[in-house]
PDB file of C-alpha atoms in Angstrom:
ATOM      1  CA  MET A 658     -86.649  40.987-167.881  1.00  0.00           C
ATOM      2  CA  PRO A 659     -89.321  40.445-165.168  1.00  0.00           C
ATOM      3  CA  THR A 660     -86.862  41.666-162.503  1.00  0.00           C
ATOM      4  CA  ILE A 661     -86.149  44.833-164.450  1.00  0.00           C
ATOM      5  CA  ARG A 662     -89.818  45.428-165.147  1.00  0.00           C
ATOM      6  CA  ALA A 663     -90.679  45.033-161.435  1.00  0.00           C
ATOM      7  CA  PHE A 664     -87.931  47.503-160.462  1.00  0.00           C
ATOM      8  CA  VAL A 665     -89.099  50.068-163.013  1.00  0.00           C
ATOM      9  CA  GLU A 666     -92.717  49.767-161.875  1.00  0.00           C
ATOM     10  CA  LYS A 667     -91.748  49.982-158.193  1.00  0.00           C
ATOM     11  CA  THR A 668     -89.545  53.060-158.626  1.00  0.00           C
ATOM     12  CA  GLU A 669     -91.844  54.696-161.200  1.00  0.00           C
ATOM     13  CA  LEU A 670     -88.946  55.774-163.380  1.00  0.00           C
ATOM     14  CA  PRO A 671     -90.120  58.430-165.855  1.00  0.00           C
ATOM     15  CA  LEU A 672     -87.941  57.172-168.703  1.00  0.00           C
ATOM     16  CA  PRO A 673     -87.926  54.399-171.266  1.00  0.00           C
ATOM     17  CA  ILE A 674     -86.033  51.206-170.500  1.00  0.00           C
ATOM     18  CA  TYR A 675     -84.358  49.381-173.370  1.00  0.00           C
ATOM     19  CA  LYS A 676     -82.992  45.867-173.550  1.00  0.00           C
ATOM     20  CA  MET A 677     -80.237  44.986-175.998  1.00  0.00           C
ATOM     21  CA  ALA A 678     -81.303  42.594-178.727  1.00  0.00           C
ATOM     22  CA  ASP A 679     -77.809  41.136-179.033  1.00  0.00           C
ATOM     23  CA  LEU A 680     -74.380  41.280-177.407  1.00  0.00           C
ATOM     24  CA  PRO A 681     -72.393  44.491-177.821  1.00  0.00           C
ATOM     25  CA  PRO A 682     -69.287  44.397-180.010  1.00  0.00           C
ATOM     26  CA  ALA A 683     -66.381  42.588-178.310  1.00  0.00           C
ATOM     27  CA  THR A 684     -64.586  45.885-177.676  1.00  0.00           C
ATOM     28  CA  PHE A 685     -67.399  47.021-175.380  1.00  0.00           C
ATOM     29  CA  ARG A 686     -67.947  43.796-173.450  1.00  0.00           C
ATOM     30  CA  THR A 687     -66.907  43.975-169.833  1.00  0.00           C
ATOM     31  CA  PRO A 688     -67.767  42.115-166.645  1.00  0.00           C
ATOM     32  CA  GLY A 689     -67.303  45.299-164.623  1.00  0.00           C
ATOM     33  CA  ILE A 690     -69.895  47.902-163.783  1.00  0.00           C
ATOM     34  CA  PRO A 691     -69.462  50.781-164.152  1.00  0.00           C
ATOM     35  CA  ALA A 692     -67.420  50.709-167.324  1.00  0.00           C
ATOM     36  CA  THR A 693     -66.224  53.768-169.213  1.00  0.00           C
ATOM     37  CA  PHE A 694     -64.917  53.913-172.760  1.00  0.00           C
ATOM     38  CA  ILE A 695     -63.162  56.968-174.148  1.00  0.00           C
ATOM     39  CA  ILE A 696     -63.184  56.975-177.923  1.00  0.00           C
ATOM     40  CA  GLY A 697     -60.689  59.036-179.889  1.00  0.00           C
ATOM     41  CA  SER A 698     -60.641  60.117-183.488  1.00  0.00           C
ATOM     42  CA  GLY A 699     -61.534  57.530-186.077  1.00  0.00           C
ATOM     43  CA  GLY A 700     -63.611  55.662-183.496  1.00  0.00           C
ATOM     44  CA  VAL A 701     -60.576  54.137-181.775  1.00  0.00           C
ATOM     45  CA  VAL A 702     -61.121  53.134-178.141  1.00  0.00           C
ATOM     46  CA  ARG A 703     -58.366  54.987-176.295  1.00  0.00           C
ATOM     47  CA  VAL A 704     -59.405  54.055-172.742  1.00  0.00           C
ATOM     48  CA  LYS A 705     -61.396  51.119-171.393  1.00  0.00           C
ATOM     49  CA  HIS A 706     -61.818  51.480-167.648  1.00  0.00           C
ATOM     50  CA  GLU A 707     -63.813  49.220-165.352  1.00  0.00           C
ATOM     51  CA  GLY A 708     -64.795  50.491-161.947  1.00  0.00           C
ATOM     52  CA  GLN A 709     -64.876  53.823-160.230  1.00  0.00           C
ATOM     53  CA  ALA A 710     -62.624  56.672-161.337  1.00  0.00           C
ATOM     54  CA  ASP A 711     -62.174  60.361-160.657  1.00  0.00           C
ATOM     55  CA  TRP A 712     -62.991  61.686-164.123  1.00  0.00           C
ATOM     56  CA  SER A 713     -62.557  65.272-162.916  1.00  0.00           C
ATOM     57  CA  ALA A 714     -58.896  64.752-161.967  1.00  0.00           C
ATOM     58  CA  ALA A 715     -56.415  67.096-163.661  1.00  0.00           C
ATOM     59  CA  ASN A 716     -54.554  64.306-165.466  1.00  0.00           C
ATOM     60  CA  VAL A 717     -57.810  62.973-166.923  1.00  0.00           C
ATOM     61  CA  GLN A 718     -58.893  66.446-168.031  1.00  0.00           C
ATOM     62  CA  ASN A 719     -55.482  66.988-169.668  1.00  0.00           C
ATOM     63  CA  TYR A 720     -55.793  63.680-171.517  1.00  0.00           C
ATOM     64  CA  LEU A 721     -59.293  64.556-172.741  1.00  0.00           C
ATOM     65  CA  ASP A 722     -58.037  67.950-173.898  1.00  0.00           C
ATOM     66  CA  LEU A 723     -55.356  66.183-175.953  1.00  0.00           C
ATOM     67  CA  LEU A 724     -57.955  63.921-177.529  1.00  0.00           C
ATOM     68  CA  LEU A 725     -60.047  66.930-178.506  1.00  0.00           C
ATOM     69  CA  VAL A 726     -57.249  68.329-180.649  1.00  0.00           C
ATOM     70  CA  GLU A 727     -56.152  64.950-181.993  1.00  0.00           C
ATOM     71  CA  PRO A 728     -56.208  64.902-185.792  1.00  0.00           C
ATOM     72  CA  THR A 729     -58.934  62.728-187.258  1.00  0.00           C
ATOM     73  CA  THR A 730     -57.949  59.559-189.054  1.00  0.00           C
ATOM     74  CA  ASP A 731     -60.813  59.474-191.548  1.00  0.00           C
TER      75      ASP A 731
END
């Protein structure tokens, strides 16, 4: 945490910095940064993507539109 603290002080970030107390659930663990998770109805992870992506691409927007109308599985 000293490295993070030094960075925050040096850059004077006007926001709180949080450190996780424990590991995230296995579903959200990834060695890649950035990592994006798209979660559908019922909390199901529909996409786990590591690395850069064009999230404004037409095929991605179409997929997100489909997820928005997906029936919930409560």
